[in-house]
PDB file of C-alpha atoms in Angstrom:
ATOM      1  CA  MET M   5      88.577 -65.103 136.057  1.00  0.00           C
ATOM      2  CA  VAL M   6      86.948 -62.212 137.922  1.00  0.00           C
ATOM      3  CA  HIS M   7      88.797 -60.990 140.993  1.00  0.00           C
ATOM      4  CA  VAL M   8      86.785 -59.680 143.938  1.00  0.00           C
ATOM      5  CA  VAL M   9      88.891 -57.368 146.036  1.00  0.00           C
ATOM      6  CA  TYR M  10      88.119 -55.347 149.096  1.00  0.00           C
ATOM      7  CA  TYR M  11      90.128 -52.419 150.323  1.00  0.00           C
ATOM      8  CA  VAL M  12      90.093 -51.910 154.076  1.00  0.00           C
ATOM      9  CA  HIS M  13      89.025 -48.293 154.408  1.00  0.00           C
ATOM     10  CA  GLY M  14      91.181 -46.279 156.750  1.00  0.00           C
ATOM     11  CA  ALA M  15      93.878 -48.918 157.203  1.00  0.00           C
ATOM     12  CA  GLY M  16      97.012 -47.146 158.317  1.00  0.00           C
ATOM     13  CA  ALA M  17      95.338 -43.752 158.126  1.00  0.00           C
ATOM     14  CA  THR M  18      95.564 -41.294 160.987  1.00  0.00           C
ATOM     15  CA  ALA M  19      93.547 -38.208 161.696  1.00  0.00           C
ATOM     16  CA  SER M  20      94.045 -35.318 164.081  1.00  0.00           C
ATOM     17  CA  LEU M  21      91.120 -34.300 166.245  1.00  0.00           C
ATOM     18  CA  LEU M  22      90.903 -31.210 168.386  1.00  0.00           C
ATOM     19  CA  PRO M  23      90.772 -31.761 172.162  1.00  0.00           C
ATOM     20  CA  GLY M  24      87.268 -32.915 173.081  1.00  0.00           C
ATOM     21  CA  GLN M  25      86.341 -33.493 169.425  1.00  0.00           C
ATOM     22  CA  ARG M  26      84.894 -36.903 168.580  1.00  0.00           C
ATOM     23  CA  GLU M  27      84.744 -38.939 165.405  1.00  0.00           C
ATOM     24  CA  PRO M  28      81.376 -38.490 163.637  1.00  0.00           C
ATOM     25  CA  GLY M  29      80.406 -42.111 164.352  1.00  0.00           C
ATOM     26  CA  GLU M  30      81.002 -41.562 168.063  1.00  0.00           C
ATOM     27  CA  ALA M  31      78.801 -38.457 168.303  1.00  0.00           C
ATOM     28  CA  ILE M  32      76.018 -39.610 165.968  1.00  0.00           C
ATOM     29  CA  PRO M  33      75.029 -43.286 165.723  1.00  0.00           C
ATOM     30  CA  SER M  34      75.806 -44.837 162.329  1.00  0.00           C
ATOM     31  CA  LYS M  35      72.151 -45.771 161.841  1.00  0.00           C
ATOM     32  CA  ILE M  36      71.206 -42.070 162.022  1.00  0.00           C
ATOM     33  CA  ILE M  37      74.073 -41.063 159.715  1.00  0.00           C
ATOM     34  CA  CYS M  38      72.895 -43.586 157.090  1.00  0.00           C
ATOM     35  CA  LEU M  39      69.286 -42.433 157.458  1.00  0.00           C
ATOM     36  CA  LEU M  40      70.148 -38.732 157.100  1.00  0.00           C
ATOM     37  CA  ALA M  41      72.780 -39.083 154.381  1.00  0.00           C
ATOM     38  CA  SER M  42      71.217 -41.607 152.061  1.00  0.00           C
ATOM     39  CA  GLY M  43      67.804 -42.760 153.269  1.00  0.00           C
ATOM     40  CA  GLY M  44      68.680 -45.692 155.519  1.00  0.00           C
ATOM     41  CA  LEU M  45      66.781 -48.819 154.475  1.00  0.00           C
ATOM     42  CA  ASP M  46      65.425 -46.877 151.486  1.00  0.00           C
ATOM     43  CA  CYS M  47      68.903 -45.763 150.352  1.00  0.00           C
ATOM     44  CA  ARG M  48      68.689 -44.449 146.813  1.00  0.00           C
ATOM     45  CA  TYR M  49      71.952 -46.213 145.921  1.00  0.00           C
ATOM     46  CA  GLU M  50      70.671 -49.691 146.804  1.00  0.00           C
ATOM     47  CA  GLY M  51      68.859 -50.362 143.549  1.00  0.00           C
ATOM     48  CA  PRO M  52      67.702 -48.877 140.259  1.00  0.00           C
ATOM     49  CA  ALA M  53      64.475 -47.147 141.396  1.00  0.00           C
ATOM     50  CA  CYS M  54      65.992 -43.644 141.545  1.00  0.00           C
ATOM     51  CA  TRP M  55      68.088 -43.896 138.393  1.00  0.00           C
ATOM     52  CA  MET M  56      67.360 -43.596 134.684  1.00  0.00           C
ATOM     53  CA  PRO M  57      68.617 -46.416 132.427  1.00  0.00           C
ATOM     54  CA  SER M  58      71.340 -44.055 131.176  1.00  0.00           C
ATOM     55  CA  GLN M  59      72.656 -43.930 134.769  1.00  0.00           C
ATOM     56  CA  GLN M  60      72.963 -47.725 134.903  1.00  0.00           C
ATOM     57  CA  THR M  61      75.831 -49.014 132.786  1.00  0.00           C
ATOM     58  CA  VAL M  62      75.306 -52.173 134.821  1.00  0.00           C
ATOM     59  CA  GLN M  63      71.501 -52.471 134.857  1.00  0.00           C
ATOM     60  CA  GLY M  64      70.177 -52.598 138.420  1.00  0.00           C
ATOM     61  CA  LEU M  65      73.081 -50.557 139.829  1.00  0.00           C
ATOM     62  CA  TYR M  66      73.825 -46.851 139.764  1.00  0.00           C
ATOM     63  CA  SER M  67      76.899 -47.101 137.545  1.00  0.00           C
ATOM     64  CA  HIS M  68      78.801 -45.416 134.742  1.00  0.00           C
ATOM     65  CA  TRP M  69      82.002 -45.775 132.756  1.00  0.00           C
ATOM     66  CA  VAL M  70      84.618 -43.308 133.989  1.00  0.00           C
ATOM     67  CA  THR M  71      87.175 -44.504 131.460  1.00  0.00           C
ATOM     68  CA  ASP M  72      86.822 -46.975 128.600  1.00  0.00           C
ATOM     69  CA  ASP M  73      87.828 -49.735 131.019  1.00  0.00           C
ATOM     70  CA  ILE M  74      86.622 -48.716 134.513  1.00  0.00           C
ATOM     71  CA  VAL M  75      83.054 -48.704 135.802  1.00  0.00           C
ATOM     72  CA  ALA M  76      82.252 -46.758 138.980  1.00  0.00           C
ATOM     73  CA  MET M  77      79.204 -48.267 140.628  1.00  0.00           C
ATOM     74  CA  ALA M  78      77.111 -48.477 143.766  1.00  0.00           C
ATOM     75  CA  ARG M  79      77.591 -51.593 145.861  1.00  0.00           C
ATOM     76  CA  PRO M  80      75.637 -54.638 144.771  1.00  0.00           C
ATOM     77  CA  SER M  81      73.532 -56.785 147.095  1.00  0.00           C
ATOM     78  CA  SER M  82      72.718 -60.481 146.889  1.00  0.00           C
ATOM     79  CA  HIS M  83      69.174 -59.587 145.794  1.00  0.00           C
ATOM     80  CA  ILE M  84      70.346 -57.191 143.057  1.00  0.00           C
ATOM     81  CA  ILE M  85      73.036 -59.622 141.838  1.00  0.00           C
ATOM     82  CA  LYS M  86      70.415 -62.301 141.307  1.00  0.00           C
ATOM     83  CA  LYS M  87      67.508 -60.147 140.094  1.00  0.00           C
ATOM     84  CA  TYR M  88      69.540 -58.247 137.488  1.00  0.00           C
ATOM     85  CA  SER M  89      71.988 -61.023 136.526  1.00  0.00           C
ATOM     86  CA  ILE M  90      74.956 -58.874 137.544  1.00  0.00           C
ATOM     87  CA  ILE M  91      77.515 -61.637 136.980  1.00  0.00           C
ATOM     88  CA  GLU M  92      76.265 -62.205 133.443  1.00  0.00           C
ATOM     89  CA  GLN M  93      76.321 -58.444 132.808  1.00  0.00           C
ATOM     90  CA  PHE M  94      79.932 -58.268 134.040  1.00  0.00           C
ATOM     91  CA  GLN M  95      80.859 -61.094 131.693  1.00  0.00           C
ATOM     92  CA  TRP M  96      79.075 -59.393 128.782  1.00  0.00           C
ATOM     93  CA  LEU M  97      80.800 -56.077 129.607  1.00  0.00           C
ATOM     94  CA  ASN M  98      84.157 -57.907 129.922  1.00  0.00           C
ATOM     95  CA  ILE M  99      84.528 -56.763 133.544  1.00  0.00           C
ATOM     96  CA  LYS M 100      87.145 -59.032 135.103  1.00  0.00           C
ATOM     97  CA  SER M 101      87.646 -57.478 138.554  1.00  0.00           C
ATOM     98  CA  ILE M 102      85.353 -56.053 141.204  1.00  0.00           C
ATOM     99  CA  ILE M 103      87.032 -53.789 143.735  1.00  0.00           C
ATOM    100  CA  ASN M 104      85.048 -53.218 146.922  1.00  0.00           C
ATOM    101  CA  MET M 105      86.165 -50.001 148.644  1.00  0.00           C
ATOM    102  CA  LEU M 106      84.004 -50.618 151.736  1.00  0.00           C
ATOM    103  CA  SER M 107      85.158 -52.025 155.055  1.00  0.00           C
ATOM    104  CA  PRO M 108      83.215 -54.986 156.438  1.00  0.00           C
ATOM    105  CA  GLY M 109      80.202 -53.654 158.372  1.00  0.00           C
ATOM    106  CA  GLU M 110      80.400 -50.155 156.908  1.00  0.00           C
ATOM    107  CA  HIS M 111      77.004 -48.666 155.998  1.00  0.00           C
ATOM    108  CA  ALA M 112      75.268 -51.542 157.763  1.00  0.00           C
ATOM    109  CA  HIS M 113      72.068 -49.488 158.062  1.00  0.00           C
ATOM    110  CA  CYS M 114      71.819 -48.476 154.408  1.00  0.00           C
ATOM    111  CA  GLY M 115      69.671 -50.634 152.184  1.00  0.00           C
ATOM    112  CA  PRO M 116      69.331 -54.370 152.691  1.00  0.00           C
ATOM    113  CA  PRO M 117      70.786 -56.132 155.724  1.00  0.00           C
ATOM    114  CA  LEU M 118      74.352 -57.338 155.559  1.00  0.00           C
ATOM    115  CA  GLU M 119      74.857 -60.986 154.714  1.00  0.00           C
ATOM    116  CA  PRO M 120      75.694 -63.063 157.813  1.00  0.00           C
ATOM    117  CA  ASP M 121      79.388 -63.324 158.662  1.00  0.00           C
ATOM    118  CA  THR M 122      80.462 -61.141 155.712  1.00  0.00           C
ATOM    119  CA  GLY M 123      80.034 -57.496 156.691  1.00  0.00           C
ATOM    120  CA  PHE M 124      78.797 -56.816 153.129  1.00  0.00           C
ATOM    121  CA  THR M 125      75.452 -56.817 151.303  1.00  0.00           C
ATOM    122  CA  TYR M 126      76.616 -59.733 149.171  1.00  0.00           C
ATOM    123  CA  PHE M 127      78.736 -62.818 149.596  1.00  0.00           C
ATOM    124  CA  LEU M 128      82.102 -62.300 147.914  1.00  0.00           C
ATOM    125  CA  GLN M 129      81.929 -65.996 147.031  1.00  0.00           C
ATOM    126  CA  THR M 130      78.878 -65.314 144.830  1.00  0.00           C
ATOM    127  CA  PHE M 131      81.284 -64.184 142.149  1.00  0.00           C
ATOM    128  CA  MET M 132      83.276 -67.433 142.461  1.00  0.00           C
ATOM    129  CA  GLU M 133      80.464 -69.977 142.074  1.00  0.00           C
ATOM    130  CA  THR M 134      81.019 -70.431 138.346  1.00  0.00           C
ATOM    131  CA  GLY M 135      84.631 -71.429 138.908  1.00  0.00           C
ATOM    132  CA  ASN M 136      85.853 -68.346 137.036  1.00  0.00           C
ATOM    133  CA  PHE M 137      86.211 -66.045 140.028  1.00  0.00           C
ATOM    134  CA  GLY M 138      88.658 -65.418 142.870  1.00  0.00           C
ATOM    135  CA  VAL M 139      88.878 -63.322 146.032  1.00  0.00           C
ATOM    136  CA  SER M 140      91.856 -61.238 147.100  1.00  0.00           C
ATOM    137  CA  SER M 141      92.362 -59.098 150.187  1.00  0.00           C
ATOM    138  CA  VAL M 142      94.049 -55.705 149.783  1.00  0.00           C
ATOM    139  CA  VAL M 143      95.229 -53.329 152.516  1.00  0.00           C
ATOM    140  CA  GLY M 144      95.888 -49.708 151.637  1.00  0.00           C
ATOM    141  CA  MET M 145      95.138 -47.517 148.656  1.00  0.00           C
ATOM    142  CA  MET M 146      98.498 -48.224 147.022  1.00  0.00           C
ATOM    143  CA  ASP M 147      97.677 -51.903 146.972  1.00  0.00           C
ATOM    144  CA  GLY M 148      94.258 -50.988 145.573  1.00  0.00           C
ATOM    145  CA  VAL M 149      95.960 -49.150 142.709  1.00  0.00           C
ATOM    146  CA  LYS M 150      98.114 -52.228 142.048  1.00  0.00           C
ATOM    147  CA  VAL M 151      95.005 -54.396 141.969  1.00  0.00           C
ATOM    148  CA  ILE M 152      93.238 -52.038 139.556  1.00  0.00           C
ATOM    149  CA  ALA M 153      96.349 -52.085 137.343  1.00  0.00           C
ATOM    150  CA  TYR M 154      96.440 -55.878 137.434  1.00  0.00           C
ATOM    151  CA  GLY M 155      92.718 -56.085 136.722  1.00  0.00           C
ATOM    152  CA  MET M 156      93.171 -53.793 133.734  1.00  0.00           C
ATOM    153  CA  LYS M 157      95.634 -56.305 132.251  1.00  0.00           C
ATOM    154  CA  GLU M 158      92.889 -58.941 132.440  1.00  0.00           C
ATOM    155  CA  GLY M 159      90.061 -56.741 131.123  1.00  0.00           C
ATOM    156  CA  LYS M 160      87.696 -54.067 132.332  1.00  0.00           C
ATOM    157  CA  VAL M 161      87.267 -53.262 136.031  1.00  0.00           C
ATOM    158  CA  ALA M 162      84.296 -52.312 138.230  1.00  0.00           C
ATOM    159  CA  VAL M 163      85.044 -50.312 141.390  1.00  0.00           C
ATOM    160  CA  HIS M 164      82.478 -49.657 144.126  1.00  0.00           C
ATOM    161  CA  CYS M 165      81.949 -48.276 147.583  1.00  0.00           C
ATOM    162  CA  LEU M 166      78.414 -47.583 148.846  1.00  0.00           C
ATOM    163  CA  ALA M 167      77.291 -45.197 146.112  1.00  0.00           C
ATOM    164  CA  GLY M 168      80.143 -45.450 143.626  1.00  0.00           C
ATOM    165  CA  LEU M 169      81.001 -41.797 144.126  1.00  0.00           C
ATOM    166  CA  GLU M 170      83.471 -40.637 146.779  1.00  0.00           C
ATOM    167  CA  ARG M 171      85.880 -43.441 147.723  1.00  0.00           C
ATOM    168  CA  THR M 172      85.397 -45.074 144.327  1.00  0.00           C
ATOM    169  CA  GLY M 173      86.379 -41.826 142.627  1.00  0.00           C
ATOM    170  CA  VAL M 174      89.428 -41.422 144.848  1.00  0.00           C
ATOM    171  CA  GLY M 175      90.617 -44.946 144.061  1.00  0.00           C
ATOM    172  CA  ILE M 176      90.152 -44.398 140.333  1.00  0.00           C
ATOM    173  CA  LEU M 177      91.832 -40.985 140.553  1.00  0.00           C
ATOM    174  CA  TRP M 178      94.844 -42.518 142.312  1.00  0.00           C
ATOM    175  CA  TYR M 179      95.031 -45.193 139.624  1.00  0.00           C
ATOM    176  CA  ASP M 180      94.751 -42.566 136.888  1.00  0.00           C
ATOM    177  CA  ASN M 181      97.446 -40.347 138.403  1.00  0.00           C
ATOM    178  CA  MET M 182      99.879 -43.089 139.395  1.00  0.00           C
ATOM    179  CA  VAL M 183      99.561 -45.535 136.525  1.00  0.00           C
ATOM    180  CA  LEU M 184      98.097 -43.730 133.526  1.00  0.00           C
ATOM    181  CA  SER M 185      99.695 -40.306 134.104  1.00  0.00           C
ATOM    182  CA  PRO M 186     102.854 -40.872 136.180  1.00  0.00           C
TER     183      PRO M 186
END
């Protein structure tokens, strides 16, 4: 069984702003942020065009092993999942859990449009259609670490946010520091 998990980014988190200071998304529209930061509709993380095969542990996705059992990767999309047989690759790689570090609707202007009523570029249920998959909901990074630890008992784990870099790395780092190196 492959578990598809999403972590709600920012749940329970607080931030201090200076008087008159606004959140980045309030001052600059998210569409502009996505365009400036990663290319908007042509986001380099939304497919394999910008990456050498050696940068694609999972072909079709910017991805790499960060441990023997954890793949950090860019988010998949319905198109990429189908075109590059991502589910079959996960099975071949013995990846049993997919941990989505994005919030629904986040990075809506990067790459392909979000799937209707999901807030993501793929339907979480796509990974359940074979009968070997499940979906869990996780709130908070600590719960994310628990899910990674559980997934590791089942087999290898793939963790993603938009690009498979920042939030993905933080989640893996927390797992590494709290579970592997307590």
